[in-house]
Amino acid sequence: MSQKAEKPSLSGQRLKTRKRDEKEKYDPTSFRDAIVLGLNETGADLEQVSKYLDVTGAKLNYRRYAEELFDILFAGGLLAPGGTIIEDKDPDSTKATRTNVCVFCCDEDTKSLKAFYEVFSKLLRRYKYLERSFEETLKKILMFTRGFKNEDKTKLAKITGIILANGFCTPKCLQGLFEENLVKEGISLEFSTLMFRTWLEEKDINAVFTALKKSQMDLRLLELYPMNKRSYDAFVAHFEKENLPLMADILRAQKNQENRKLLQKELGEMVKSEESPNEMKAYLLEQMQKNGLGEQETVILVWNTIMGCVEWNKKEELVAEQALRHLKSYGQLLSFIAKTPKSELALLVKIQEYCYDNMAFMKVFQKIVVILYKMDVLSEDVILKWYKEAHSTKGKSVFLEQMSKFVEWLENAEEESEEDED
C-alpha cells in the first residue's frame, strides 16, 4: 500500500504588513471631535484658527475627511442629508459635536464674512489638493439650503458670492441650487439674488458673465425661477425690481444670442431653398424690428449665413469664380441691410477676417470688395477709410497690398471728379 506524499508547507518568517499599507479605519466622528475641539480652543480668533488648521493638516487626514472638514467650517458640525447637524447618540457624552467657529456663526455683514473667507483661502493655499473637495462640498451644502435657518441662508449666499468673486471655485458649485424642491419654493431664486448682489459688489458684470459662461452656467440661469412662473420677462422683471439690472442684461444677451442663432438657421434654409430676395428682405426686416437687432450685427449675420451655406471648392483658382457668382445673387441682400457707413465698415472688416480664416479666400479678397463696390454694397469712402485706418490686423499686409491699386484708382477718380466740378 503506497503512502501519500506529504504536502509541501511554507516555512520561514511571516512578513508584517507595513504601516503605510494598512488601511485606516474610516471614522468621521473622531475627526470631527478633534477638529471641533481644536477650533473651540482658538477662542474664535480667526488668525489662530488659520494657524491651527495649518498645523493640524500634518496630523489629521484632510484628504480623506475633506467633506467633513468643510461641513464643520461652514455649518459648525457634520451635516446630515437635509442640512441638520449630526449629534452624538450618547446623551452622557461630554464631547462637543459642534463649534461656533464657522460661517453660520459669523455676523451677517460682508466684512465679517470676508474675514472668514480668508480662513478658507489660507487653508486651500496651504493644502492645494482640497480645492476640488471644497467645490463639491459647497455644491452639496447648497442642496441642503432648505433645511437652514433664514439667517444661515443669508450668510451662505453672501460668502458664496465672495468665494465666486475671488475665483476660489467655479460657478459649477451653483448646481446645488437647481434641486427641484429649492426651485419650486423660490429658495433658489432668493438665494441667487443675494449671492449675485454680493458678487457684483466685488466684481464687474463682465467678470461675472465670463465666469458663468466659462462654466456654461449662463445657459441655466432661467432654471432658478419656479417652473409655474418661468419666463424671460418674469426673470428680467425680478432682477430689475431687486435693483440688479446688470443680471437682467445677461439674460437679455442670452435671449438675443438664441434669437440670432434661430434667425441664422432660418435664413440659411431660405438660401438653400432659393427663396426670392424680396422674401428674405421682408423676413430680415421683421426679425430686426422684433428682436431689436442693429444693422451692424445683422449684416455680419447675413454674411456668415450666405457664406456658410456653400460647399466651397478647395482650389483657389476655382473658388474665386464660385464666390463671385454666389455674391452676385445675394449682394442686394447685404446692401439692403448695410445702409450706413458704420455697418458697411463692419461688413468689410468681417470679409477681411473671413478671407484670412479661410485660406482658399486669401487671394479672393480684392475681387470680393470690387464686386460689392460695383453692387453698391460698399461705398468708396468706406473702402478708403478701411484701407487707411480701420482694417483688422488679420492678414493686414497681404490684403492692403491686394487693395493698393484699387485704392489708388479710387483716389484718382475722386480727384478727377473734384476737378470736373471746379
Short mmCIF file of C-alpha atoms in Angstrom, two decimals:
data_model
loop_
_atom_site.label_atom_id
_atom_site.label_comp_id
_atom_site.label_asym_id
_atom_site.label_seq_id
_atom_site.Cartn_x
_atom_site.Cartn_y
_atom_site.Cartn_z
CA MET A 1 0.00 0.00 0.00
CA SER A 2 1.50 3.28 -1.19
CA GLN A 3 1.86 6.12 1.22
CA LYS A 4 0.51 9.58 0.29
CA ALA A 5 3.17 12.15 -0.47
CA GLU A 6 3.41 14.76 2.20
CA LYS A 7 2.15 18.17 1.03
CA PRO A 8 4.75 20.91 0.95
CA SER A 9 4.43 23.59 3.55
CA LEU A 10 5.76 27.12 3.74
CA SER A 11 8.24 27.84 6.41
CA GLY A 12 10.17 30.84 7.47
CA GLN A 13 9.43 34.23 8.96
CA ARG A 14 5.96 35.76 8.40
CA LEU A 15 6.20 39.25 6.90
CA LYS A 16 4.44 42.00 8.77
CA THR A 17 2.18 44.42 6.89
CA ARG A 18 3.82 47.77 6.56
CA LYS A 19 2.10 50.53 8.47
CA ARG A 20 1.72 52.63 5.33
CA ASP A 21 -0.10 49.73 3.62
CA GLU A 22 -2.62 49.30 6.42
CA LYS A 23 -6.00 50.82 5.62
CA GLU A 24 -7.06 53.49 8.03
CA LYS A 25 -10.49 52.91 9.51
CA TYR A 26 -12.99 55.50 8.30
CA ASP A 27 -14.02 57.37 11.42
CA PRO A 28 -15.56 60.80 10.63
CA THR A 29 -16.84 61.22 14.19
CA SER A 30 -13.34 61.08 15.69
CA PHE A 31 -12.11 63.50 13.04
CA ARG A 32 -14.97 65.86 13.88
CA ASP A 33 -14.26 65.65 17.61
CA ALA A 34 -10.61 66.56 17.07
CA ILE A 35 -11.36 69.49 14.72
CA VAL A 36 -14.19 70.88 16.85
CA LEU A 37 -12.06 70.69 20.00
CA GLY A 38 -9.19 72.48 18.32
CA LEU A 39 -11.40 75.20 16.82
CA ASN A 40 -13.12 75.85 20.13
CA GLU A 41 -9.73 76.33 21.80
CA THR A 42 -8.86 79.18 19.41
CA GLY A 43 -11.45 81.45 21.05
CA ALA A 44 -12.83 82.34 17.59
CA ASP A 45 -9.64 84.29 16.82
CA LEU A 46 -9.51 83.77 13.03
CA GLU A 47 -5.74 84.22 12.91
CA GLN A 48 -5.39 81.41 15.43
CA VAL A 49 -7.99 79.36 13.53
CA SER A 50 -5.87 79.53 10.37
CA LYS A 51 -2.72 78.59 12.27
CA TYR A 52 -4.49 75.65 13.92
CA LEU A 53 -5.83 74.33 10.59
CA ASP A 54 -2.41 74.73 9.01
CA VAL A 55 -0.62 72.72 11.71
CA THR A 56 -3.35 70.10 12.12
CA GLY A 57 -3.22 69.17 8.42
CA ALA A 58 0.05 67.36 9.17
CA LYS A 59 -1.61 65.26 11.89
CA LEU A 60 -5.12 64.59 10.60
CA ASN A 61 -6.05 63.17 7.20
CA TYR A 62 -7.57 66.22 5.45
CA ARG A 63 -7.58 64.40 2.13
CA ARG A 64 -9.86 61.65 3.40
CA TYR A 65 -12.06 63.85 5.58
CA ALA A 66 -12.26 66.92 3.32
CA GLU A 67 -16.08 66.89 3.17
CA GLU A 68 -16.33 66.65 6.97
CA LEU A 69 -13.79 69.46 7.39
CA PHE A 70 -15.76 71.86 5.19
CA ASP A 71 -19.08 70.81 6.77
CA ILE A 72 -17.64 71.95 10.10
CA LEU A 73 -16.20 75.21 8.76
CA PHE A 74 -19.47 76.16 7.04
CA ALA A 75 -22.12 74.82 9.44
CA GLY A 76 -20.26 74.12 12.69
CA GLY A 77 -20.67 70.34 12.61
CA LEU A 78 -21.24 67.32 10.39
CA LEU A 79 -24.26 67.72 8.14
CA ALA A 80 -26.86 65.02 7.68
CA PRO A 81 -28.87 64.91 4.42
CA GLY A 82 -31.33 67.80 4.62
CA GLY A 83 -28.98 70.12 6.45
CA THR A 84 -29.32 69.18 10.13
CA ILE A 85 -26.25 68.86 12.37
CA ILE A 86 -25.42 65.28 13.38
CA GLU A 87 -25.40 64.93 17.18
CA ASP A 88 -23.93 62.07 19.25
CA LYS A 89 -26.37 59.31 20.20
CA ASP A 90 -24.88 59.06 23.66
CA PRO A 91 -26.62 61.76 25.78
CA ASP A 92 -23.99 61.41 28.53
CA SER A 93 -21.11 62.24 26.20
CA THR A 94 -19.20 65.39 27.18
CA LYS A 95 -17.53 65.79 23.80
CA ALA A 96 -18.57 68.86 21.79
CA THR A 97 -20.17 67.93 18.47
CA ARG A 98 -20.28 71.45 17.04
CA THR A 99 -18.34 74.68 17.08
CA ASN A 100 -19.13 78.37 16.87
CA VAL A 101 -16.11 78.91 14.64
CA CYS A 102 -17.96 78.61 11.33
CA VAL A 103 -19.71 80.64 8.63
CA PHE A 104 -23.14 80.18 10.22
CA CYS A 105 -21.92 81.73 13.47
CA CYS A 106 -20.38 84.79 11.81
CA ASP A 107 -22.11 88.16 11.76
CA GLU A 108 -24.19 88.81 8.63
CA ASP A 109 -22.19 91.83 7.47
CA THR A 110 -19.90 91.41 4.47
CA LYS A 111 -16.80 92.45 6.41
CA SER A 112 -17.15 89.55 8.88
CA LEU A 113 -17.83 87.05 6.10
CA LYS A 114 -14.81 88.29 4.14
CA ALA A 115 -12.69 87.72 7.23
CA PHE A 116 -13.89 84.10 7.43
CA TYR A 117 -13.34 83.69 3.69
CA GLU A 118 -9.66 84.32 4.44
CA VAL A 119 -9.68 81.18 6.62
CA PHE A 120 -10.73 79.14 3.56
CA SER A 121 -8.24 80.99 1.39
CA LYS A 122 -5.25 80.31 3.65
CA LEU A 123 -6.27 76.68 4.15
CA LEU A 124 -6.56 75.95 0.42
CA ARG A 125 -3.37 77.80 -0.43
CA ARG A 126 -1.60 75.56 2.09
CA TYR A 127 -3.37 72.35 1.01
CA LYS A 128 -4.00 72.70 -2.75
CA TYR A 129 -5.45 69.19 -3.00
CA LEU A 130 -8.53 70.37 -1.08
CA GLU A 131 -9.72 72.69 -3.89
CA ARG A 132 -11.84 70.11 -5.71
CA SER A 133 -13.37 68.82 -2.47
CA PHE A 134 -14.18 72.40 -1.45
CA GLU A 135 -16.25 72.99 -4.60
CA GLU A 136 -18.02 69.63 -4.33
CA THR A 137 -18.84 70.17 -0.65
CA LEU A 138 -20.16 73.69 -1.31
CA LYS A 139 -22.40 72.27 -4.04
CA LYS A 140 -23.72 69.70 -1.56
CA ILE A 141 -24.29 72.33 1.13
CA LEU A 142 -26.28 74.48 -1.33
CA MET A 143 -28.52 71.47 -1.93
CA PHE A 144 -29.33 71.50 1.82
CA THR A 145 -30.32 75.20 1.82
CA ARG A 146 -33.96 74.41 2.56
CA GLY A 147 -33.01 72.98 5.97
CA PHE A 148 -31.08 76.05 7.13
CA LYS A 149 -32.38 78.98 9.15
CA ASN A 150 -33.02 82.21 7.25
CA GLU A 151 -30.01 83.97 8.75
CA ASP A 152 -27.80 81.00 7.81
CA LYS A 153 -29.09 81.11 4.23
CA THR A 154 -28.21 84.80 4.08
CA LYS A 155 -24.66 84.21 5.33
CA LEU A 156 -24.19 81.27 2.97
CA ALA A 157 -25.42 83.30 -0.02
CA LYS A 158 -23.09 86.20 0.77
CA ILE A 159 -19.98 84.10 1.33
CA THR A 160 -20.74 82.13 -1.85
CA GLY A 161 -20.75 85.45 -3.73
CA ILE A 162 -17.41 86.36 -2.12
CA ILE A 163 -15.95 82.94 -2.97
CA LEU A 164 -17.02 83.21 -6.64
CA ALA A 165 -15.81 86.82 -6.90
CA ASN A 166 -12.34 85.69 -5.85
CA GLY A 167 -12.33 82.76 -8.28
CA PHE A 168 -11.98 80.39 -5.38
CA CYS A 169 -14.15 77.84 -7.14
CA THR A 170 -16.14 77.80 -10.38
CA PRO A 171 -19.86 78.63 -10.70
CA LYS A 172 -20.45 74.89 -11.15
CA CYS A 173 -20.90 74.81 -7.37
CA LEU A 174 -24.26 76.52 -8.01
CA GLN A 175 -25.61 73.29 -9.47
CA GLY A 176 -26.84 72.51 -5.97
CA LEU A 177 -29.42 75.30 -6.34
CA PHE A 178 -31.18 73.56 -9.25
CA GLU A 179 -32.77 70.96 -6.98
CA GLU A 180 -36.47 70.78 -7.83
CA ASN A 181 -37.75 71.47 -4.31
CA LEU A 182 -35.48 74.52 -3.89
CA VAL A 183 -36.57 75.99 -7.22
CA LYS A 184 -40.25 75.25 -6.64
CA GLU A 185 -40.33 77.00 -3.26
CA GLY A 186 -38.46 80.06 -4.59
CA ILE A 187 -35.45 79.38 -2.33
CA SER A 188 -33.05 79.16 -5.29
CA LEU A 189 -34.16 82.49 -6.73
CA GLU A 190 -33.98 84.28 -3.37
CA PHE A 191 -30.57 82.76 -2.58
CA SER A 192 -29.08 83.53 -6.03
CA THR A 193 -30.36 87.12 -5.94
CA LEU A 194 -28.42 87.83 -2.74
CA MET A 195 -25.44 85.86 -3.98
CA PHE A 196 -25.29 87.81 -7.29
CA ARG A 197 -25.66 91.11 -5.43
CA THR A 198 -22.61 90.26 -3.29
CA TRP A 199 -20.67 89.02 -6.31
CA LEU A 200 -21.36 92.26 -8.23
CA GLU A 201 -20.25 94.33 -5.25
CA GLU A 202 -16.86 92.64 -5.58
CA LYS A 203 -16.53 92.33 -9.39
CA ASP A 204 -17.95 93.99 -12.51
CA ILE A 205 -20.61 92.40 -14.70
CA ASN A 206 -18.07 91.34 -17.37
CA ALA A 207 -16.16 89.24 -14.84
CA VAL A 208 -19.41 87.67 -13.59
CA PHE A 209 -20.65 86.91 -17.11
CA THR A 210 -17.27 85.49 -18.19
CA ALA A 211 -17.18 83.13 -15.19
CA LEU A 212 -20.76 81.98 -15.77
CA LYS A 213 -20.17 81.46 -19.50
CA LYS A 214 -16.91 79.58 -18.98
CA SER A 215 -18.68 77.04 -16.77
CA GLN A 216 -21.81 77.12 -19.03
CA MET A 217 -23.94 78.20 -16.10
CA ASP A 218 -25.18 81.27 -18.00
CA LEU A 219 -27.42 78.94 -20.01
CA ARG A 220 -29.13 77.68 -16.84
CA LEU A 221 -29.95 80.96 -15.10
CA LEU A 222 -33.60 80.79 -16.11
CA GLU A 223 -33.90 77.43 -14.31
CA LEU A 224 -33.56 79.26 -10.99
CA TYR A 225 -37.07 80.66 -11.50
CA PRO A 226 -40.04 78.49 -10.36
CA MET A 227 -41.44 76.49 -13.28
CA ASN A 228 -45.02 77.76 -12.99
CA LYS A 229 -43.83 81.39 -13.33
CA ARG A 230 -40.76 80.83 -15.51
CA SER A 231 -40.28 83.18 -18.46
CA TYR A 232 -37.63 85.56 -19.74
CA ASP A 233 -39.82 88.57 -18.99
CA ALA A 234 -40.52 87.43 -15.40
CA PHE A 235 -36.83 86.75 -14.77
CA VAL A 236 -35.77 90.14 -16.14
CA ALA A 237 -38.51 91.91 -14.18
CA HIS A 238 -37.39 90.19 -10.95
CA PHE A 239 -33.77 91.38 -11.18
CA GLU A 240 -34.80 94.88 -12.21
CA LYS A 241 -37.11 95.02 -9.20
CA GLU A 242 -34.21 93.88 -7.00
CA ASN A 243 -32.10 96.72 -8.43
CA LEU A 244 -29.83 94.29 -10.27
CA PRO A 245 -30.37 95.39 -13.90
CA LEU A 246 -26.97 94.01 -14.92
CA MET A 247 -28.18 90.47 -14.24
CA ALA A 248 -31.25 91.20 -16.36
CA ASP A 249 -28.87 92.31 -19.13
CA ILE A 250 -27.11 88.93 -19.02
CA LEU A 251 -30.41 87.17 -19.69
CA ARG A 252 -31.29 89.64 -22.46
CA ALA A 253 -27.92 88.96 -24.10
CA GLN A 254 -28.56 85.23 -23.82
CA LYS A 255 -32.00 85.60 -25.39
CA ASN A 256 -30.59 87.74 -28.20
CA GLN A 257 -27.97 85.09 -28.88
CA GLU A 258 -30.67 82.44 -29.15
CA ASN A 259 -32.69 84.68 -31.46
CA ARG A 260 -29.64 85.27 -33.67
CA LYS A 261 -28.98 81.53 -33.90
CA LEU A 262 -32.60 80.92 -34.89
CA LEU A 263 -32.51 83.75 -37.43
CA GLN A 264 -29.30 82.41 -38.96
CA LYS A 265 -30.73 78.90 -39.16
CA GLU A 266 -33.98 80.00 -40.84
CA LEU A 267 -32.20 82.37 -43.22
CA GLY A 268 -29.80 79.57 -44.17
CA GLU A 269 -32.74 77.33 -45.02
CA MET A 270 -34.21 80.12 -47.19
CA VAL A 271 -30.88 80.46 -49.05
CA LYS A 272 -30.63 76.71 -49.62
CA SER A 273 -34.22 76.53 -50.87
CA GLU A 274 -33.51 79.55 -53.14
CA GLU A 275 -36.25 81.78 -51.77
CA SER A 276 -36.66 85.10 -53.56
CA PRO A 277 -34.54 88.05 -52.28
CA ASN A 278 -37.72 90.03 -51.53
CA GLU A 279 -38.98 87.32 -49.18
CA MET A 280 -35.62 87.25 -47.40
CA LYS A 281 -35.62 91.05 -47.07
CA ALA A 282 -39.11 91.01 -45.56
CA TYR A 283 -38.08 88.25 -43.13
CA LEU A 284 -34.91 90.10 -42.06
CA LEU A 285 -36.75 93.39 -41.57
CA GLU A 286 -39.36 91.65 -39.40
CA GLN A 287 -36.70 89.94 -37.25
CA MET A 288 -34.68 93.15 -36.84
CA GLN A 289 -37.74 95.01 -35.58
CA LYS A 290 -38.96 92.13 -33.43
CA ASN A 291 -35.63 91.43 -31.70
CA GLY A 292 -34.13 94.92 -31.76
CA LEU A 293 -31.18 93.87 -33.93
CA GLY A 294 -28.93 96.63 -35.28
CA GLU A 295 -27.62 96.97 -38.83
CA GLN A 296 -24.03 96.03 -37.95
CA GLU A 297 -24.76 92.74 -36.20
CA THR A 298 -27.42 91.83 -38.78
CA VAL A 299 -25.22 92.43 -41.84
CA ILE A 300 -22.46 90.29 -40.29
CA LEU A 301 -25.03 87.59 -39.50
CA VAL A 302 -26.25 87.69 -43.13
CA TRP A 303 -22.67 87.45 -44.42
CA ASN A 304 -21.93 84.44 -42.19
CA THR A 305 -25.13 82.77 -43.30
CA ILE A 306 -24.78 83.19 -47.05
CA MET A 307 -21.11 82.16 -46.95
CA GLY A 308 -21.85 79.21 -44.68
CA CYS A 309 -24.47 77.71 -46.99
CA VAL A 310 -21.98 76.77 -49.73
CA GLU A 311 -19.52 73.93 -50.00
CA TRP A 312 -16.54 75.82 -51.36
CA ASN A 313 -14.08 74.43 -53.86
CA LYS A 314 -10.67 73.66 -52.37
CA LYS A 315 -8.77 75.08 -55.35
CA GLU A 316 -8.02 78.82 -55.21
CA GLU A 317 -8.45 79.36 -58.93
CA LEU A 318 -11.97 77.88 -58.85
CA VAL A 319 -13.21 79.26 -55.51
CA ALA A 320 -12.88 82.86 -56.78
CA GLU A 321 -15.32 82.32 -59.63
CA GLN A 322 -17.66 80.35 -57.35
CA ALA A 323 -17.64 83.07 -54.65
CA LEU A 324 -18.23 85.96 -57.05
CA ARG A 325 -21.11 84.14 -58.72
CA HIS A 326 -22.65 83.43 -55.31
CA LEU A 327 -22.26 87.02 -54.09
CA LYS A 328 -23.88 88.39 -57.24
CA SER A 329 -27.02 86.51 -56.19
CA TYR A 330 -27.06 87.84 -52.62
CA GLY A 331 -25.26 91.18 -52.81
CA GLN A 332 -28.54 93.08 -52.83
CA LEU A 333 -29.44 91.37 -49.54
CA LEU A 334 -26.28 92.82 -47.99
CA SER A 335 -26.94 96.29 -49.45
CA PHE A 336 -30.50 96.15 -48.08
CA ILE A 337 -29.12 95.77 -44.53
CA ALA A 338 -25.91 97.85 -44.72
CA LYS A 339 -27.35 101.33 -45.19
CA THR A 340 -24.89 103.29 -43.05
CA PRO A 341 -21.09 103.73 -43.28
CA LYS A 342 -20.70 102.00 -39.88
CA SER A 343 -22.47 98.86 -41.00
CA GLU A 344 -20.58 98.88 -44.33
CA LEU A 345 -17.27 99.14 -42.48
CA ALA A 346 -18.28 96.34 -40.08
CA LEU A 347 -19.05 94.16 -43.11
CA LEU A 348 -15.74 94.97 -44.81
CA VAL A 349 -13.73 94.12 -41.68
CA LYS A 350 -15.70 90.88 -41.37
CA ILE A 351 -14.91 90.00 -45.00
CA GLN A 352 -11.22 90.60 -44.30
CA GLU A 353 -11.29 88.30 -41.26
CA TYR A 354 -13.29 85.68 -43.17
CA CYS A 355 -10.75 85.59 -46.01
CA TYR A 356 -7.91 85.34 -43.50
CA ASP A 357 -9.55 82.49 -41.59
CA ASN A 358 -10.35 80.59 -44.82
CA MET A 359 -7.06 80.16 -46.66
CA ALA A 360 -8.68 79.45 -50.04
CA PHE A 361 -10.04 83.02 -49.98
CA MET A 362 -6.73 84.80 -49.25
CA LYS A 363 -6.30 85.82 -52.92
CA VAL A 364 -10.00 86.48 -53.48
CA PHE A 365 -10.41 89.37 -51.04
CA GLN A 366 -9.81 92.17 -53.54
CA LYS A 367 -12.21 90.65 -56.08
CA ILE A 368 -14.94 90.35 -53.42
CA VAL A 369 -14.51 94.01 -52.40
CA VAL A 370 -14.61 95.19 -56.03
CA ILE A 371 -17.78 93.31 -56.88
CA LEU A 372 -19.51 94.56 -53.71
CA TYR A 373 -18.38 98.08 -54.63
CA LYS A 374 -19.92 97.70 -58.08
CA MET A 375 -23.16 96.43 -56.49
CA ASP A 376 -23.29 99.49 -54.19
CA VAL A 377 -22.86 97.38 -51.07
CA LEU A 378 -19.58 99.09 -50.13
CA SER A 379 -19.05 102.79 -50.78
CA GLU A 380 -15.85 104.49 -51.91
CA ASP A 381 -15.41 106.40 -48.64
CA VAL A 382 -15.77 103.25 -46.55
CA ILE A 383 -13.16 101.36 -48.61
CA LEU A 384 -10.71 104.26 -48.28
CA LYS A 385 -11.30 104.51 -44.54
CA TRP A 386 -10.79 100.77 -44.15
CA TYR A 387 -7.55 100.96 -46.13
CA LYS A 388 -6.08 103.90 -44.22
CA GLU A 389 -7.12 103.28 -40.62
CA ALA A 390 -9.96 100.88 -39.88
CA HIS A 391 -8.70 97.49 -41.12
CA SER A 392 -8.22 94.42 -38.94
CA THR A 393 -4.74 93.16 -38.11
CA LYS A 394 -5.57 89.76 -39.60
CA GLY A 395 -3.65 89.41 -42.87
CA LYS A 396 -3.14 93.18 -42.87
CA SER A 397 -0.07 93.33 -45.13
CA VAL A 398 -1.46 90.83 -47.67
CA PHE A 399 -4.85 92.50 -48.05
CA LEU A 400 -3.55 96.07 -48.10
CA GLU A 401 -1.17 95.09 -50.90
CA GLN A 402 -4.04 93.48 -52.81
CA MET A 403 -6.14 96.62 -52.45
CA SER A 404 -3.39 99.20 -53.19
CA LYS A 405 -4.05 99.56 -56.95
CA PHE A 406 -7.82 99.70 -56.50
CA VAL A 407 -7.49 102.30 -53.75
CA GLU A 408 -5.15 104.31 -55.98
CA TRP A 409 -7.76 104.16 -58.73
CA LEU A 410 -10.46 105.32 -56.29
CA GLU A 411 -8.36 108.27 -55.17
CA ASN A 412 -7.56 109.31 -58.72
CA ALA A 413 -11.19 109.03 -59.70
CA GLU A 414 -12.08 111.21 -56.70
CA GLU A 415 -9.52 113.86 -57.75
CA GLU A 416 -10.78 113.87 -61.34
CA SER A 417 -14.34 114.26 -60.07
CA GLU A 418 -13.31 117.26 -57.96
CA GLU A 419 -11.51 118.84 -60.99
CA ASP A 420 -14.62 118.38 -63.16
CA GLU A 421 -16.72 120.11 -60.52
CA ASP A 422 -14.25 123.03 -60.43
#
